[in-house]
XYZ file of C-alpha atoms in Angstrom:
644
model
C 58.649 156.418 111.279
C 55.604 154.883 109.727
C 53.235 152.251 110.941
C 52.794 149.177 108.797
C 49.274 148.500 110.049
C 46.380 150.968 109.989
C 43.518 150.584 112.417
C 40.070 150.799 110.781
C 38.257 154.063 111.186
C 34.955 153.809 113.127
C 31.915 154.294 110.922
C 29.496 156.998 112.052
C 25.759 156.597 112.037
C 24.056 156.407 108.650
C 23.139 159.699 107.037
C 19.848 160.499 105.414
C 18.837 163.354 103.150
C 16.545 166.121 104.211
C 16.091 169.736 103.330
C 16.768 172.299 106.067
C 17.388 175.955 105.276
C 21.059 177.020 105.097
C 22.183 180.621 104.870
C 25.440 181.877 103.415
C 27.130 182.425 106.779
C 26.409 178.856 107.887
C 27.748 177.429 104.619
C 30.867 179.596 104.885
C 31.517 178.415 108.435
C 31.238 174.788 107.319
C 33.559 175.413 104.366
C 36.252 177.003 106.543
C 36.030 174.332 109.251
C 36.047 171.314 106.909
C 38.068 172.735 104.007
C 40.782 170.003 103.969
C 38.177 167.219 103.892
C 36.171 168.883 101.117
C 39.279 169.394 98.979
C 40.238 165.742 99.517
C 36.740 164.675 98.382
C 37.038 166.785 95.217
C 40.547 165.454 94.506
C 39.377 161.843 94.791
C 36.353 162.333 92.510
C 38.205 164.331 89.810
C 39.504 162.237 86.890
C 43.186 161.191 87.323
C 43.731 161.972 83.621
C 44.021 165.650 84.586
C 47.461 164.983 86.079
C 48.319 165.490 89.728
C 49.264 169.202 89.507
C 46.065 170.308 87.729
C 43.997 167.907 89.829
C 45.273 169.575 93.034
C 44.584 173.101 91.774
C 41.166 172.137 90.379
C 40.152 170.512 93.685
C 40.974 173.712 95.555
C 39.233 175.867 92.935
C 36.016 173.807 93.003
C 35.912 173.860 96.796
C 36.491 177.611 96.989
C 33.607 178.237 94.556
C 30.987 176.359 96.575
C 29.455 179.363 98.329
C 26.418 181.012 96.666
C 27.022 184.429 95.189
C 26.530 187.381 97.475
C 26.420 187.637 101.252
C 22.831 188.825 101.759
C 21.430 188.130 105.200
C 18.570 185.690 104.974
C 19.647 184.263 101.585
C 18.907 180.546 101.890
C 19.062 177.416 99.811
C 17.374 174.102 100.538
C 19.955 171.273 100.297
C 20.080 167.569 101.087
C 21.661 167.264 104.538
C 22.469 164.547 106.993
C 20.117 163.810 109.855
C 22.248 162.928 112.822
C 22.397 163.753 116.460
C 26.165 163.520 116.319
C 28.138 166.728 116.792
C 30.377 168.290 114.132
C 30.007 167.838 110.403
C 27.747 164.748 110.575
C 24.842 166.817 111.851
C 25.674 170.095 110.090
C 23.380 171.015 107.173
C 25.898 173.669 106.161
C 28.520 170.955 105.639
C 26.042 168.849 103.660
C 25.341 171.847 101.433
C 28.976 172.627 100.558
C 29.735 168.908 100.179
C 26.939 168.612 97.614
C 28.241 171.648 95.717
C 31.795 170.241 95.695
C 30.548 166.839 94.522
C 28.399 168.321 91.748
C 31.302 170.453 90.446
C 33.762 167.542 90.566
C 31.350 165.342 88.591
C 30.887 168.105 86.004
C 34.668 168.464 85.664
C 34.917 164.776 84.751
C 32.416 164.949 81.894
C 33.919 165.143 78.382
C 33.640 168.358 76.376
C 31.207 168.303 73.434
C 30.622 170.570 70.455
C 26.893 170.737 71.163
C 27.073 172.715 74.375
C 29.239 175.372 75.971
C 31.644 173.914 78.555
C 30.761 174.456 82.183
C 33.148 176.347 84.380
C 34.237 173.207 86.234
C 35.376 171.625 82.933
C 37.882 174.404 82.223
C 41.315 174.895 83.831
C 40.939 176.919 87.045
C 41.674 180.620 86.957
C 42.360 180.619 90.698
C 44.304 179.395 92.517
C 47.346 179.544 90.248
C 50.941 178.620 91.077
C 53.633 179.916 88.754
C 56.993 178.196 88.463
C 56.085 175.173 90.600
C 54.458 171.782 90.164
C 52.433 170.657 93.177
C 51.466 167.098 94.051
C 50.569 165.113 97.191
C 53.114 162.971 98.966
C 53.695 159.533 97.486
C 52.023 156.622 99.220
C 52.807 152.948 99.388
C 51.887 150.068 97.128
C 48.365 149.835 98.607
C 47.633 153.500 97.883
C 48.987 153.197 94.339
C 46.829 150.144 93.712
C 43.722 151.941 95.014
C 44.477 155.028 92.887
C 44.755 152.850 89.784
C 41.500 151.066 90.626
C 39.675 154.368 91.133
C 41.039 155.743 87.855
C 39.352 152.855 86.033
C 35.936 153.808 87.435
C 33.535 156.336 85.996
C 33.199 159.659 87.843
C 29.845 158.713 89.475
C 31.290 155.390 90.638
C 34.328 157.156 92.123
C 31.952 159.537 93.881
C 29.953 156.605 95.257
C 33.119 154.895 96.526
C 34.347 158.127 98.182
C 30.970 158.881 99.800
C 30.945 155.363 101.211
C 34.559 155.359 102.379
C 35.472 158.951 103.212
C 32.041 160.199 104.301
C 30.863 156.842 105.727
C 27.413 157.193 104.164
C 25.101 154.215 103.847
C 24.048 153.179 100.341
C 20.541 154.784 100.530
C 22.135 158.100 101.514
C 24.747 157.769 98.746
C 21.920 157.360 96.211
C 20.192 160.496 97.512
C 23.358 162.597 97.427
C 24.281 161.424 93.914
C 20.738 162.112 92.709
C 20.878 165.598 94.232
C 24.228 166.129 92.447
C 22.515 165.480 89.103
C 23.402 161.843 88.432
C 20.735 159.922 86.493
C 21.554 156.407 87.718
C 23.018 156.339 91.263
C 22.279 152.612 91.564
C 24.541 151.848 88.596
C 27.305 153.981 90.138
C 27.058 152.021 93.397
C 27.132 148.729 91.513
C 30.263 149.784 89.622
C 31.918 150.936 92.877
C 31.301 147.455 94.315
C 33.991 146.171 91.943
C 36.758 147.940 93.936
C 37.989 146.433 97.189
C 36.652 148.326 100.212
C 40.011 149.710 101.391
C 38.316 152.807 102.768
C 40.974 153.524 105.383
C 43.428 154.340 102.566
C 41.328 157.345 101.487
C 42.673 159.344 104.440
C 46.337 158.630 103.605
C 48.758 161.408 102.506
C 48.637 160.018 98.926
C 45.176 161.581 98.546
C 45.717 164.768 100.604
C 45.827 167.805 98.264
C 46.447 170.103 101.251
C 49.792 168.512 102.184
C 51.880 168.925 99.077
C 55.339 168.473 97.618
C 56.607 171.248 95.340
C 59.045 170.842 92.471
C 60.183 173.515 90.015
C 59.115 173.605 86.418
C 61.790 173.862 83.732
C 63.925 176.671 85.259
C 66.315 177.030 82.348
C 63.502 177.196 79.828
C 61.757 179.952 81.809
C 64.973 181.936 82.000
C 65.606 181.480 78.304
C 62.077 182.586 77.455
C 62.501 185.769 79.519
C 65.842 186.583 77.907
C 64.499 185.723 74.470
C 61.483 187.996 74.947
C 63.669 190.945 75.987
C 66.139 190.360 73.188
C 63.369 189.907 70.616
C 61.726 193.180 71.670
C 65.049 194.996 71.362
C 65.671 193.403 67.980
C 62.278 194.542 66.684
C 62.905 198.135 67.813
C 66.534 198.462 66.723
C 67.001 195.997 63.853
C 63.478 195.266 62.592
C 64.223 196.621 59.158
C 67.094 194.167 58.710
C 64.739 191.185 58.920
C 63.328 192.059 55.516
C 66.681 192.213 53.768
C 67.629 189.416 51.325
C 70.365 187.001 52.276
C 70.435 184.491 55.111
C 66.982 183.469 56.388
C 65.798 181.405 59.307
C 65.158 178.323 57.168
C 68.620 176.686 57.484
C 68.465 176.957 61.291
C 65.101 175.215 61.570
C 63.327 175.915 64.882
C 66.155 178.094 66.228
C 65.518 181.669 67.330
C 67.162 184.551 65.450
C 70.892 185.028 66.082
C 71.432 187.753 68.683
C 75.184 188.124 68.363
C 77.889 186.941 66.032
C 81.493 186.258 66.980
C 84.072 183.827 65.589
C 83.896 181.364 68.512
C 80.111 181.204 68.508
C 79.994 180.766 64.732
C 82.606 177.980 64.855
C 80.531 176.084 67.403
C 77.542 176.216 65.027
C 79.416 175.004 61.939
C 78.546 171.332 61.227
C 81.793 171.033 59.272
C 83.770 171.533 62.498
C 82.057 168.835 64.538
C 84.421 166.336 66.168
C 84.048 162.926 64.503
C 85.835 160.081 66.315
C 86.978 157.155 64.132
C 85.013 153.935 64.525
C 87.926 151.941 66.001
C 89.466 154.643 68.224
C 87.978 153.149 71.408
C 89.777 149.843 70.821
C 93.245 151.382 71.241
C 92.360 154.117 73.749
C 92.965 153.777 77.482
C 89.748 155.725 78.042
C 86.229 154.310 78.193
C 84.094 157.432 78.147
C 82.012 159.449 75.698
C 85.125 161.051 74.170
C 85.917 157.784 72.322
C 82.378 157.083 71.082
C 82.388 157.060 67.271
C 79.868 159.031 65.234
C 77.114 156.587 64.260
C 73.808 156.669 62.404
C 72.648 156.978 58.830
C 72.438 160.802 58.859
C 75.929 161.756 60.061
C 76.502 163.320 56.634
C 73.269 165.365 56.632
C 74.761 168.855 57.061
C 71.348 170.544 57.026
C 70.113 168.409 59.934
C 73.323 168.963 61.902
C 73.151 172.717 61.281
C 69.572 172.808 62.619
C 70.560 170.805 65.695
C 73.467 173.131 66.499
C 71.428 176.275 65.870
C 68.557 175.089 68.081
C 71.051 174.161 70.800
C 72.459 177.680 70.768
C 69.128 179.510 70.340
C 66.055 177.348 71.034
C 62.951 179.025 69.620
C 59.569 179.281 71.257
C 58.275 176.102 69.612
C 61.132 173.958 70.978
C 60.482 171.789 74.028
C 63.569 172.192 76.214
C 64.348 170.006 79.220
C 67.411 169.738 81.434
C 68.192 167.499 84.367
C 68.626 169.410 87.663
C 71.968 171.180 87.817
C 72.589 170.989 84.063
C 73.280 174.284 82.244
C 71.320 174.651 79.020
C 73.467 177.220 77.260
C 75.154 177.134 73.871
C 78.207 174.907 73.257
C 81.537 176.559 74.179
C 83.115 175.195 71.009
C 82.547 172.618 68.276
C 81.024 169.578 70.064
C 81.481 165.871 69.351
C 78.898 164.082 67.203
C 77.745 160.786 68.714
C 74.741 159.916 66.555
C 72.557 161.247 63.752
C 69.798 159.109 62.342
C 66.126 158.238 62.205
C 64.557 156.821 65.374
C 60.912 155.789 65.111
C 59.109 158.882 63.717
C 61.896 161.372 64.461
C 65.311 162.452 63.284
C 67.653 162.428 66.280
C 71.078 163.997 66.838
C 73.236 163.247 69.901
C 76.073 165.639 70.750
C 78.653 165.797 73.540
C 80.604 168.870 74.672
C 82.673 167.299 77.470
C 80.182 168.314 80.198
C 76.784 167.462 78.720
C 74.980 165.073 76.434
C 72.555 167.007 74.226
C 69.743 165.301 72.339
C 68.010 167.104 69.469
C 64.903 165.522 67.919
C 62.582 166.748 65.190
C 59.642 165.049 63.459
C 60.364 163.557 60.067
C 57.719 165.824 58.519
C 59.285 169.127 59.636
C 60.888 171.098 62.459
C 57.700 172.065 64.291
C 57.614 170.330 67.630
C 61.401 169.950 67.914
C 62.786 168.881 71.305
C 66.086 169.643 73.009
C 67.248 167.674 76.070
C 70.315 168.322 78.237
C 71.951 165.906 80.680
C 75.098 166.397 82.706
C 77.678 163.585 82.281
C 80.963 165.118 83.440
C 83.287 162.462 84.827
C 81.325 159.619 83.226
C 83.506 156.640 82.512
C 83.070 152.897 82.019
C 79.593 151.824 83.195
C 78.421 155.453 83.459
C 79.135 155.980 79.752
C 77.612 152.754 78.437
C 74.259 153.953 77.049
C 72.280 157.058 76.068
C 68.543 157.379 75.452
C 67.725 157.845 71.777
C 63.961 158.175 72.160
C 60.858 157.456 74.217
C 57.485 156.666 72.667
C 54.311 154.941 73.834
C 55.838 154.119 77.222
C 58.919 152.510 75.648
C 62.562 153.572 75.581
C 65.289 152.944 73.012
C 69.041 153.255 73.748
C 72.268 153.807 71.850
C 74.877 151.598 73.531
C 78.630 152.169 73.802
C 80.809 150.492 71.159
C 82.378 148.246 73.841
C 79.021 146.809 74.959
C 78.779 143.194 73.795
C 75.201 142.314 74.759
C 72.139 144.152 76.066
C 69.194 142.561 77.857
C 66.131 143.665 79.798
C 65.062 142.198 83.133
C 61.980 142.802 85.293
C 63.394 143.376 88.780
C 60.103 142.342 90.392
C 60.447 138.960 88.676
C 64.158 138.417 89.146
C 63.754 134.650 88.848
C 62.238 134.956 85.366
C 65.594 135.644 83.707
C 66.435 138.216 81.049
C 65.208 138.980 77.558
C 67.991 139.743 75.132
C 67.589 143.002 73.217
C 68.241 143.062 69.505
C 70.629 145.832 68.381
C 71.428 147.348 65.008
C 74.973 147.511 63.716
C 75.198 151.031 65.162
C 74.315 149.785 68.651
C 70.661 150.943 68.709
C 68.485 148.682 70.859
C 64.958 147.634 70.125
C 62.372 149.471 72.298
C 61.216 148.068 75.628
C 58.895 149.234 78.422
C 60.398 152.032 80.509
C 59.694 152.415 84.245
C 60.321 156.166 83.910
C 56.884 156.639 82.325
C 55.108 154.084 84.507
C 52.035 155.359 86.388
C 49.684 153.757 88.844
C 50.524 150.633 90.816
C 54.079 149.305 90.635
C 53.642 145.889 89.040
C 56.924 145.717 87.104
C 60.245 147.539 86.960
C 62.479 146.936 83.969
C 66.254 147.195 84.227
C 68.788 147.273 81.405
C 71.664 144.794 81.699
C 74.775 145.731 79.714
C 77.666 143.312 79.350
C 81.193 144.192 78.250
C 84.537 142.451 78.649
C 84.768 143.448 82.329
C 81.359 142.172 83.446
C 77.611 142.835 83.534
C 76.069 146.023 84.926
C 72.512 146.650 86.042
C 71.003 150.025 85.103
C 67.509 151.491 84.951
C 65.714 154.381 83.289
C 64.864 157.161 85.765
C 63.824 159.705 83.152
C 67.295 161.016 82.246
C 69.300 160.738 79.023
C 71.629 158.246 80.698
C 70.422 155.268 82.755
C 71.198 155.160 86.478
C 73.577 152.441 87.643
C 72.281 150.101 90.373
C 74.843 148.901 92.913
C 74.870 147.304 96.349
C 77.278 147.062 99.249
C 78.739 149.122 102.061
C 79.204 152.851 101.262
C 82.617 153.475 99.770
C 82.852 149.884 98.505
C 79.806 149.348 96.268
C 79.761 146.627 93.641
C 77.523 145.724 90.728
C 74.169 144.571 92.095
C 72.246 141.456 91.239
C 68.593 141.493 90.273
C 67.731 139.528 93.427
C 69.212 142.284 95.599
C 66.998 144.930 94.017
C 63.807 142.856 93.723
C 62.276 144.027 97.056
C 63.488 147.622 96.532
C 62.748 148.344 92.867
C 59.453 150.170 93.375
C 61.125 152.673 95.715
C 63.126 153.940 92.703
C 60.001 155.850 91.645
C 60.853 158.364 94.386
C 64.049 159.479 92.589
C 62.814 159.737 88.990
C 63.707 162.949 87.180
C 66.263 164.087 89.776
C 69.448 163.769 87.708
C 70.437 160.523 89.437
C 73.776 158.990 88.491
C 73.740 155.849 90.642
C 71.664 154.197 93.366
C 73.284 152.007 96.008
C 71.477 149.578 98.308
C 73.157 148.704 101.615
C 71.823 146.072 104.012
C 73.102 147.613 107.211
C 71.362 145.421 109.816
C 69.354 142.240 110.396
C 66.955 142.163 113.335
C 65.288 139.190 115.036
C 61.640 140.144 115.477
C 59.674 139.850 118.728
C 57.124 137.076 119.256
C 59.267 134.671 117.197
C 58.189 136.415 113.968
C 61.398 135.767 112.063
C 64.210 138.105 111.028
C 63.816 141.421 109.203
C 66.327 143.231 106.985
C 67.149 146.925 107.303
C 68.378 148.570 104.113
C 69.576 152.032 103.204
C 69.115 153.160 99.604
C 71.118 156.223 98.515
C 70.651 157.954 95.143
C 73.595 160.172 94.161
C 73.279 162.767 91.415
C 75.485 163.945 88.579
C 75.628 167.443 90.075
C 76.819 166.179 93.461
C 74.117 167.906 95.507
C 70.568 166.767 96.166
C 71.209 163.112 97.108
C 68.205 161.186 98.442
C 68.363 158.571 101.175
C 65.645 156.021 101.960
C 65.625 153.676 104.952
C 63.636 150.520 104.235
C 62.330 147.761 106.478
C 61.881 144.371 104.807
C 59.802 142.071 107.002
C 59.951 138.307 106.443
C 57.358 137.005 104.028
C 56.787 140.417 102.426
C 57.706 140.770 98.717
C 58.751 144.419 98.991
C 60.476 146.576 101.556
C 58.588 149.415 103.263
C 60.089 152.913 103.184
C 60.128 154.005 106.843
C 62.241 157.169 106.557
C 63.582 159.409 103.829
C 65.840 162.450 103.681
C 67.468 164.720 101.122
C 70.863 166.453 101.170
C 72.208 164.332 104.026
C 75.500 162.446 104.280
C 73.970 159.263 105.741
C 74.841 156.028 103.921
C 77.622 157.719 101.943
C 81.345 157.046 101.834
C 81.841 160.212 103.909
C 79.394 159.084 106.609
C 78.679 155.320 106.412
C 76.191 155.398 109.280
C 72.411 155.363 109.566
C 69.696 154.907 112.208
C 65.984 154.390 111.497
C 62.901 152.983 113.174
C 59.386 151.753 112.470
C 56.204 150.879 114.340
C 55.570 147.199 113.639
C 52.684 144.863 114.445
C 53.547 141.260 115.194
C 51.568 138.253 114.071
C 50.161 137.961 117.613
C 48.795 141.506 117.486
C 51.395 143.267 119.624
C 52.803 146.651 118.569
C 56.529 147.346 118.828
C 58.937 150.156 118.125
C 61.771 148.596 116.160
C 64.988 150.468 115.421
C 68.306 149.526 113.866
C 71.576 151.326 113.290
C 74.658 150.449 111.288
C 77.063 147.900 112.743
C 79.200 150.453 114.650
C 76.208 151.815 116.595
C 77.011 151.238 120.293
C 73.603 152.134 121.746
C 70.143 153.392 120.788
C 67.725 155.492 122.854
C 64.032 156.127 122.132
C 62.303 159.201 123.549
C 58.947 160.938 123.310
C 55.875 158.721 123.207
C 58.021 155.590 123.476
C 60.936 155.299 125.885
C 63.602 152.643 125.866
C 67.327 152.018 125.490
C 69.404 149.191 124.127
C 73.073 148.371 123.854
C 74.251 147.587 120.362
C 72.648 148.502 117.077
C 69.171 146.970 117.604
C 66.189 148.114 119.693
C 62.692 146.729 120.204
C 60.229 148.232 122.690
C 56.616 147.191 123.297
C 54.261 150.106 122.630
C 50.828 151.055 121.329
C 49.510 151.721 117.846
C 50.089 155.304 116.697
C 52.868 156.057 119.190
C 55.371 158.759 118.224
C 59.038 158.501 119.175
C 62.388 160.101 118.516
C 65.583 158.098 118.052
C 69.155 158.875 119.022
C 72.184 156.670 118.623
C 75.732 156.674 119.913
C 78.516 155.354 117.698
C 81.424 153.314 119.008
C 83.613 156.425 118.918
C 81.167 158.437 121.032
C 79.593 160.481 118.253
C 75.827 161.061 118.455
C 73.559 160.435 115.454
C 69.847 161.104 115.031
C 67.290 158.822 113.462
C 66.627 159.344 109.766
C 63.251 161.008 109.266
């Protein structure tokens, strides 16, 4: 459960700079005691252009390098420190010393590299700490945190430092000037003036969005790492055993483009790599077929007869070389085709030549620059069981934040709609004769505050479907309704929920269903709130994500109050859910609100808040910051726990 109102943090007494003597042991004690706060300070000051993974590692590296070299007793450094009678860090010169060192390093890391001077250590990627095989990033925050992060990214590094010293450290402006001057900034006054342009939402600086010590971990490209390891072993063996054969005349690597050398030859593998054996579906086959899936897509594009391009695409699919960028949605195997695949498209898209192939289980996209095969890309996406709406479009390319699709032959019209402006209508997308759409802004590459979320509307003879780009080769279908009986959603249904889709990008999502499972009259005559459960199901079956959202009256967007992964809640197998939130009424009272699905017979709150209610709704008067657990009993007697 999450509170929707954050009490302001009390501001400590103003700090002033002075110069006491600090030895190494005192600085080390301050670093250990206040390490999370110092890392947060570094993370906030570092430029967002580094990306969240490198920004996290760099913040830790800069903080860990703040101690002076050596541990000689009596070694001292005079540093600007805070004068305060308050206990803890506010009166600790050791803390002021390490804070200054962290700030100076973070400011140096944000300065651009020049050819006139050697780069400083802070400007280079950190040697330690290093995390192999994982991407680390803080937990996602709400719309307010995203807006603040975007505002801070527009500031210069000194202005970000001034804003953070004001908000996180609660320093008065004279003390901020002194600390910035001690950190080597030439014009602290200008930095303060620039920081004045950002709203003083200082309480957001302590949110999990900006906590580089509480992290989410996601794997890097697992299949690519495995392929690189196997390729390295096989290449070493080939050099030792068959190196002499590489110099013989005959077949070279040129026809296969960016593919690695062939490691084995057998009739089945060779047949799968022969462009002459590709399956080419006639252009009108879909009109007489009872099927509406990828197997009846015709081969389209201006380069379907380019055998050299098709040979390169097949060879790279089977043996991607070291220069090929390989990506695969979670749960998608990235191996060679088991037999001759089906050709869906071959043609020029923007500045690339693109080939789309289908082997019954996967869609494979091969792309190479028009000027050569260096920088080729290979993308895999699982599409087994796709039919009808699930097989209506495939991504041809992404560039400059835009996406371009190849639509199914049965799609009659394509349009784009901003879900956050559902009343604004749609913009029809122009398509070529082959079904290639014009490019439009993709939410999959959207960063910063969520100010728009484009959806693709595809219309065929059976109706109109709403889909959106979540970073996969196929768009995710958006539906609404009770689990087990979803239907095509309207833009108005998804308008308050669209921004929450950012939480499921890049997870191999097949469809996302929104279910309004309860409506709750609010205390103090504050209106009626909606409770919604959003479930994202994947192509692989496992790894579904469930979000419980609370949509208060008068608010444009719903608030995510609970989330879970790999649970059956809100699915056809288990169409039940229970969630709660701490809510502040317009009169200032705090309440624990909870709601379960319609067949919830009773709800009980325990822990810091105690209360029971018959039926599927609960409201209990409480205090700000209270913690509670929720349990529900279904009409049949089964117990369910609150979604967390």
